[in-house]
Every structure is written in structure tokens, then in C-alpha cells.
Amino acid sequence: DTEVTQTPKHLVMGMTNKKSLKCEQHMGHRAMYWYKQKAKKPPELMFVYSYEKLSINESVPSRFSPECPNSSLLNLHLHALQPEDSALYLCASSQVGTDYGYTFGSGTRLTVV
Amino acid sequence: KQEVTQIPAALSVPEGENLVLNCSFTDSAIYNLQWFRQDPGKGLTSLLLIQSSQREQTSGRLNASLDKSSGRSTLYIAASQPGDSATYLCAVKLTYNTDKLIFGTGTRLQVFP
């Protein structure tokens, strides 16, 4: 298995809702990432997990809450989002270390109404 | 601060042309550079990964070169096809922050029949 699987593919949520994005990989990668991408912009890093521990939080608002329950799974919990949070959310994984590239999932298109 | 720029921002060419996409980075302290393809509204697909010690990598009709000292990489696409239409992103992994990919601004490519 050489894929990163993200669910759901599309999500519409109200500003008072709570929802979660899920990301899964079975490549044995021990680093996992959340990126946010707005239209016609490059992806922006949000969070990094290394060996299931949060190693980087790029000053992301607390309405985004990441979780890494095990080495294969990464969640992003969403609560009280704003319309400007609408974007494509991308999950990625890699081996820990300097020589490795990243594998990205197909993303979750989030719309906040 | 590392900045990654891609030129041109957009490119429209007839089928069959050979293409060169450019990626420039300001800080040569990189471990590797990765080229990605992104179709509209989709995730990132890795095309080629070049380590800092390498000069080039090839995969099918794609060839990527790296000149770390001058801060440049090029992606060469031979005999372009309409199916090559997508946005192409380069990204560098820094030596002093290996958890963070720095993405370029992207080149939007359209190949018409």
C-alpha cells in the first residue's frame, strides 16, 4: 500500500458544528502532516506529528485540534469554524529523516457555511 | 527565510512541445527538492525527488535537474500531452527544519490538442 487515504472527500459544515477529518496510511511512515490550501495558492503547513507526538504547530487557531491515535492514523477535529476556513485540507506522510520525500492524500474539500 | 519561486506562473502550449518549468530557491541549505503535480481540486502527486547530492532524476518523459549552489531546479517535460495539464509545484526540505516543506508558487500548465 503506497497511499495516503483521506475521508471524507467533501464536507460542508455550519459554524456551530463539530466535525473531524481522517487520514490513514499503511506505509510505516512515522511522520504525518496536515496542510491547508486555498485556491491558487501553495499548501501551508498546519501541524506535524513525529512518532505520534505533535512536533510542530504553525500557530493554528484552537478551533483546529489535531490528534494522532496511532502510527497509521491522523485526525483533525474541527469546531466553531469560520467561512474563511473553507479550503482544501491535505494530509501527508513521510519517513522520519532527511532523505525522504512526502506522500500526499487526495484532500478533503471543506466548506464552512 | 527560504523563498521558493516558480516561473512561469502559467503556460499554455500545443501538444507535442518540450517544456521547461523553473524553480528557484533563495537558501541553498536544502536536503532535497521534490516536484509535485496537482490536478484541480485534488491532492498532490509526487513526480520526482532529488537529493541535494544529485544532479538529476528521470521518470518516463520527465527529467528534473538540481543546481543547489545556484538555487535552481528545472522540470523538463518531453513531448507534452493534454493529460499533462495540471499545476506543478516544487518544494524544498530545509537542513535546519527537516519537518517543514517549503513550497514554490506553482506553474499552471495547459496543453491543448
mmCIF file of C-alpha atoms in Angstrom:
data_model
loop_
_atom_site.group_PDB
_atom_site.id
_atom_site.type_symbol
_atom_site.label_atom_id
_atom_site.label_comp_id
_atom_site.label_asym_id
_atom_site.label_seq_id
_atom_site.Cartn_x
_atom_site.Cartn_y
_atom_site.Cartn_z
ATOM 1 C CA ASP A 1 0.000 0.000 0.000
ATOM 2 C CA THR A 2 1.580 3.283 -1.134
ATOM 3 C CA GLU A 3 -1.303 5.646 -0.495
ATOM 4 C CA VAL A 4 -2.487 8.200 1.987
ATOM 5 C CA THR A 5 -6.276 7.951 2.302
ATOM 6 C CA GLN A 6 -8.337 10.923 3.409
ATOM 7 C CA THR A 7 -12.012 10.925 4.340
ATOM 8 C CA PRO A 8 -14.397 12.483 3.676
ATOM 9 C CA LYS A 9 -13.586 13.892 0.226
ATOM 10 C CA HIS A 10 -16.069 16.735 0.673
ATOM 11 C CA LEU A 11 -17.510 18.275 3.833
ATOM 12 C CA VAL A 12 -19.987 21.106 4.345
ATOM 13 C CA MET A 13 -20.410 22.276 7.918
ATOM 14 C CA GLY A 14 -22.063 25.118 9.779
ATOM 15 C CA MET A 15 -20.127 27.448 12.029
ATOM 16 C CA THR A 16 -21.527 25.766 15.159
ATOM 17 C CA ASN A 17 -20.859 22.205 14.039
ATOM 18 C CA LYS A 18 -18.178 19.784 15.198
ATOM 19 C CA LYS A 19 -16.658 17.519 12.579
ATOM 20 C CA SER A 20 -13.485 15.525 12.038
ATOM 21 C CA LEU A 21 -11.209 14.828 9.092
ATOM 22 C CA LYS A 22 -9.471 11.479 8.925
ATOM 23 C CA CYS A 23 -6.171 10.461 7.347
ATOM 24 C CA GLU A 24 -4.729 6.953 7.156
ATOM 25 C CA GLN A 25 -1.539 5.411 5.785
ATOM 26 C CA HIS A 26 -0.049 1.932 5.952
ATOM 27 C CA MET A 27 3.417 2.618 4.599
ATOM 28 C CA GLY A 28 5.084 2.577 8.017
ATOM 29 C CA HIS A 29 5.724 6.312 7.867
ATOM 30 C CA ARG A 30 6.261 7.814 11.313
ATOM 31 C CA ALA A 31 5.820 11.479 10.344
ATOM 32 C CA MET A 32 2.381 12.818 9.405
ATOM 33 C CA TYR A 33 1.298 16.304 8.429
ATOM 34 C CA TRP A 34 -1.748 18.493 7.942
ATOM 35 C CA TYR A 35 -1.652 21.190 5.277
ATOM 36 C CA LYS A 36 -4.237 23.793 4.317
ATOM 37 C CA GLN A 37 -4.536 25.001 0.739
ATOM 38 C CA LYS A 38 -6.565 27.953 -0.510
ATOM 39 C CA ALA A 39 -7.452 28.315 -4.172
ATOM 40 C CA LYS A 40 -4.486 29.004 -6.456
ATOM 41 C CA LYS A 41 -2.055 29.069 -3.529
ATOM 42 C CA PRO A 42 0.564 26.534 -2.442
ATOM 43 C CA PRO A 43 -0.161 24.331 0.583
ATOM 44 C CA GLU A 44 0.560 25.826 4.013
ATOM 45 C CA LEU A 45 1.760 23.662 6.885
ATOM 46 C CA MET A 46 -0.532 23.421 9.915
ATOM 47 C CA PHE A 47 0.711 20.545 12.096
ATOM 48 C CA VAL A 48 3.451 17.918 12.168
ATOM 49 C CA TYR A 49 3.393 14.673 14.132
ATOM 50 C CA SER A 50 6.599 12.695 14.561
ATOM 51 C CA TYR A 51 6.386 9.277 16.244
ATOM 52 C CA GLU A 52 2.789 10.111 17.219
ATOM 53 C CA LYS A 53 3.804 13.249 19.085
ATOM 54 C CA LEU A 54 2.986 16.781 17.990
ATOM 55 C CA SER A 55 6.254 18.397 16.960
ATOM 56 C CA ILE A 56 5.086 21.483 15.077
ATOM 57 C CA ASN A 57 2.010 23.691 15.425
ATOM 58 C CA GLU A 58 2.247 26.589 12.994
ATOM 59 C CA SER A 59 0.252 28.913 15.262
ATOM 60 C CA VAL A 60 -3.003 27.382 14.108
ATOM 61 C CA PRO A 61 -6.197 28.629 15.843
ATOM 62 C CA SER A 62 -7.508 26.329 18.577
ATOM 63 C CA ARG A 63 -10.694 25.648 16.609
ATOM 64 C CA PHE A 64 -8.472 23.143 14.758
ATOM 65 C CA SER A 65 -7.416 20.265 17.015
ATOM 66 C CA PRO A 66 -5.136 17.510 15.676
ATOM 67 C CA GLU A 67 -4.900 14.011 17.054
ATOM 68 C CA CYS A 68 -2.623 11.070 16.226
ATOM 69 C CA PRO A 69 -4.101 7.962 17.912
ATOM 70 C CA ASN A 70 -1.547 5.593 16.382
ATOM 71 C CA SER A 71 1.207 5.464 13.800
ATOM 72 C CA SER A 72 -1.219 4.935 10.909
ATOM 73 C CA LEU A 73 -3.957 7.405 11.720
ATOM 74 C CA LEU A 74 -4.184 11.192 11.900
ATOM 75 C CA ASN A 75 -7.316 13.160 12.681
ATOM 76 C CA LEU A 76 -8.170 16.836 12.517
ATOM 77 C CA HIS A 77 -11.048 17.868 14.752
ATOM 78 C CA LEU A 78 -12.961 20.969 13.712
ATOM 79 C CA HIS A 79 -15.134 23.145 15.924
ATOM 80 C CA ALA A 80 -16.664 26.616 15.551
ATOM 81 C CA LEU A 81 -15.011 27.246 12.205
ATOM 82 C CA GLN A 82 -15.310 30.440 10.199
ATOM 83 C CA PRO A 83 -16.184 30.773 6.499
ATOM 84 C CA GLU A 84 -12.573 31.785 5.807
ATOM 85 C CA ASP A 85 -11.513 28.311 6.966
ATOM 86 C CA SER A 86 -13.051 26.897 3.791
ATOM 87 C CA ALA A 87 -10.178 25.267 1.889
ATOM 88 C CA LEU A 88 -8.666 22.002 0.721
ATOM 89 C CA TYR A 89 -7.134 20.155 3.674
ATOM 90 C CA LEU A 90 -4.292 17.858 2.734
ATOM 91 C CA CYS A 91 -2.701 15.115 4.777
ATOM 92 C CA ALA A 92 0.808 13.869 4.046
ATOM 93 C CA SER A 93 3.209 11.317 5.460
ATOM 94 C CA SER A 94 6.908 10.520 5.210
ATOM 95 C CA GLN A 95 9.675 8.521 6.784
ATOM 96 C CA VAL A 96 11.415 10.429 9.545
ATOM 97 C CA GLY A 97 14.800 11.644 8.355
ATOM 98 C CA THR A 98 16.482 13.808 5.796
ATOM 99 C CA ASP A 99 16.431 11.711 2.630
ATOM 100 C CA TYR A 100 12.743 11.054 2.252
ATOM 101 C CA GLY A 101 10.013 12.654 0.222
ATOM 102 C CA TYR A 102 6.394 13.175 1.120
ATOM 103 C CA THR A 103 3.280 11.268 0.068
ATOM 104 C CA PHE A 104 0.085 13.313 -0.016
ATOM 105 C CA GLY A 105 -3.539 12.273 0.150
ATOM 106 C CA SER A 106 -6.232 13.477 -2.227
ATOM 107 C CA GLY A 107 -7.543 16.004 0.275
ATOM 108 C CA THR A 108 -10.806 16.988 1.921
ATOM 109 C CA ARG A 109 -12.640 19.943 0.367
ATOM 110 C CA LEU A 110 -14.150 21.787 3.345
ATOM 111 C CA THR A 111 -16.860 24.415 3.008
ATOM 112 C CA VAL A 112 -17.966 26.345 6.105
ATOM 113 C CA VAL A 113 -21.389 27.981 5.779
ATOM 114 C CA LYS B 1 13.937 32.942 5.273
ATOM 115 C CA GLN B 2 13.683 30.454 2.419
ATOM 116 C CA GLU B 3 11.642 31.646 -0.543
ATOM 117 C CA VAL B 4 10.774 29.412 -3.482
ATOM 118 C CA THR B 5 9.644 30.931 -6.767
ATOM 119 C CA GLN B 6 8.380 29.226 -9.909
ATOM 120 C CA ILE B 7 8.479 30.719 -13.369
ATOM 121 C CA PRO B 8 6.375 30.951 -15.433
ATOM 122 C CA ALA B 9 3.225 31.221 -13.296
ATOM 123 C CA ALA B 10 1.150 29.901 -16.203
ATOM 124 C CA LEU B 11 1.923 28.255 -19.507
ATOM 125 C CA SER B 12 -0.267 27.239 -22.429
ATOM 126 C CA VAL B 13 1.273 25.149 -25.210
ATOM 127 C CA PRO B 14 0.188 22.901 -28.089
ATOM 128 C CA GLU B 15 0.507 19.164 -27.722
ATOM 129 C CA GLY B 16 3.927 17.706 -28.577
ATOM 130 C CA GLU B 17 6.084 20.554 -27.321
ATOM 131 C CA ASN B 18 9.005 20.003 -24.976
ATOM 132 C CA LEU B 19 8.642 22.135 -21.840
ATOM 133 C CA VAL B 20 10.873 23.531 -19.116
ATOM 134 C CA LEU B 21 9.447 24.602 -15.774
ATOM 135 C CA ASN B 22 11.692 26.545 -13.425
ATOM 136 C CA CYS B 23 12.010 26.569 -9.637
ATOM 137 C CA SER B 24 14.314 28.962 -7.753
ATOM 138 C CA PHE B 25 15.119 28.966 -4.046
ATOM 139 C CA THR B 26 16.987 31.588 -2.054
ATOM 140 C CA ASP B 27 18.756 29.401 0.521
ATOM 141 C CA SER B 28 20.917 26.504 -0.692
ATOM 142 C CA ALA B 29 20.753 24.735 2.716
ATOM 143 C CA ILE B 30 18.399 22.041 1.485
ATOM 144 C CA TYR B 31 18.368 18.264 1.856
ATOM 145 C CA ASN B 32 16.229 17.600 -1.171
ATOM 146 C CA LEU B 33 13.755 19.026 -3.647
ATOM 147 C CA GLN B 34 10.527 17.355 -4.692
ATOM 148 C CA TRP B 35 8.343 18.045 -7.740
ATOM 149 C CA PHE B 36 4.603 17.506 -7.462
ATOM 150 C CA ARG B 37 1.660 17.605 -9.819
ATOM 151 C CA GLN B 38 -1.767 18.798 -8.694
ATOM 152 C CA ASP B 39 -4.954 18.449 -10.716
ATOM 153 C CA PRO B 40 -7.724 21.000 -9.954
ATOM 154 C CA GLY B 41 -9.259 20.377 -6.528
ATOM 155 C CA LYS B 42 -7.160 17.258 -5.975
ATOM 156 C CA GLY B 43 -4.230 16.232 -3.849
ATOM 157 C CA LEU B 44 -0.549 16.328 -4.727
ATOM 158 C CA THR B 45 1.082 13.552 -6.722
ATOM 159 C CA SER B 46 4.832 13.181 -6.281
ATOM 160 C CA LEU B 47 6.704 13.180 -9.591
ATOM 161 C CA LEU B 48 10.388 13.234 -8.715
ATOM 162 C CA LEU B 49 12.565 13.569 -5.601
ATOM 163 C CA ILE B 50 16.135 14.861 -5.981
ATOM 164 C CA GLN B 51 18.591 14.674 -3.105
ATOM 165 C CA SER B 52 20.986 17.601 -2.630
ATOM 166 C CA SER B 53 23.892 15.379 -3.688
ATOM 167 C CA GLN B 54 22.232 14.504 -7.007
ATOM 168 C CA ARG B 55 22.197 16.445 -10.249
ATOM 169 C CA GLU B 56 19.112 14.968 -11.875
ATOM 170 C CA GLN B 57 16.359 12.376 -11.739
ATOM 171 C CA THR B 58 14.307 10.899 -14.578
ATOM 172 C CA SER B 59 10.932 9.210 -14.764
ATOM 173 C CA GLY B 60 9.462 8.479 -18.163
ATOM 174 C CA ARG B 61 9.013 11.750 -20.051
ATOM 175 C CA LEU B 62 10.023 13.785 -17.001
ATOM 176 C CA ASN B 63 13.516 14.896 -16.097
ATOM 177 C CA ALA B 64 14.344 17.101 -13.132
ATOM 178 C CA SER B 65 17.699 18.743 -12.543
ATOM 179 C CA LEU B 66 19.095 20.415 -9.453
ATOM 180 C CA ASP B 67 21.850 23.008 -9.105
ATOM 181 C CA LYS B 68 21.968 23.603 -5.383
ATOM 182 C CA SER B 69 24.743 26.192 -5.464
ATOM 183 C CA SER B 70 22.787 28.466 -7.790
ATOM 184 C CA GLY B 71 19.446 27.738 -6.123
ATOM 185 C CA ARG B 72 17.729 26.321 -9.187
ATOM 186 C CA SER B 73 15.819 23.274 -10.333
ATOM 187 C CA THR B 74 14.169 22.614 -13.673
ATOM 188 C CA LEU B 75 11.481 20.127 -14.632
ATOM 189 C CA TYR B 76 11.687 19.073 -18.267
ATOM 190 C CA ILE B 77 8.599 17.511 -19.843
ATOM 191 C CA ALA B 78 9.189 15.845 -23.183
ATOM 192 C CA ALA B 79 6.528 15.567 -25.883
ATOM 193 C CA SER B 80 3.775 17.171 -23.811
ATOM 194 C CA GLN B 81 0.250 15.723 -23.880
ATOM 195 C CA PRO B 82 -3.160 17.160 -22.901
ATOM 196 C CA GLY B 83 -3.097 14.817 -19.898
ATOM 197 C CA ASP B 84 -0.086 16.756 -18.582
ATOM 198 C CA SER B 85 -2.351 19.760 -17.926
ATOM 199 C CA ALA B 86 -2.138 20.486 -14.196
ATOM 200 C CA THR B 87 -0.381 22.716 -11.686
ATOM 201 C CA TYR B 88 3.221 21.783 -10.985
ATOM 202 C CA LEU B 89 4.728 22.569 -7.588
ATOM 203 C CA CYS B 90 8.305 22.273 -6.388
ATOM 204 C CA ALA B 91 9.103 22.002 -2.678
ATOM 205 C CA VAL B 92 12.356 22.005 -0.711
ATOM 206 C CA LYS B 93 13.227 20.318 2.571
ATOM 207 C CA LEU B 94 15.438 22.533 4.705
ATOM 208 C CA THR B 95 18.529 21.297 6.555
ATOM 209 C CA TYR B 96 17.668 23.349 9.609
ATOM 210 C CA ASN B 97 13.999 22.360 9.772
ATOM 211 C CA THR B 98 13.503 18.955 8.240
ATOM 212 C CA ASP B 99 9.862 18.752 9.309
ATOM 213 C CA LYS B 100 8.809 21.549 7.017
ATOM 214 C CA LEU B 101 8.496 21.552 3.232
ATOM 215 C CA ILE B 102 8.682 24.974 1.629
ATOM 216 C CA PHE B 103 6.519 25.086 -1.475
ATOM 217 C CA GLY B 104 7.008 27.135 -4.585
ATOM 218 C CA THR B 105 4.347 29.382 -6.057
ATOM 219 C CA GLY B 106 3.403 26.847 -8.758
ATOM 220 C CA THR B 107 3.196 26.748 -12.561
ATOM 221 C CA ARG B 108 -0.231 26.191 -14.091
ATOM 222 C CA LEU B 109 0.218 24.231 -17.320
ATOM 223 C CA GLN B 110 -2.322 23.774 -20.065
ATOM 224 C CA VAL B 111 -1.527 21.550 -23.049
ATOM 225 C CA PHE B 112 -4.083 21.811 -25.841
ATOM 226 C CA PRO B 113 -4.634 19.309 -28.660
#
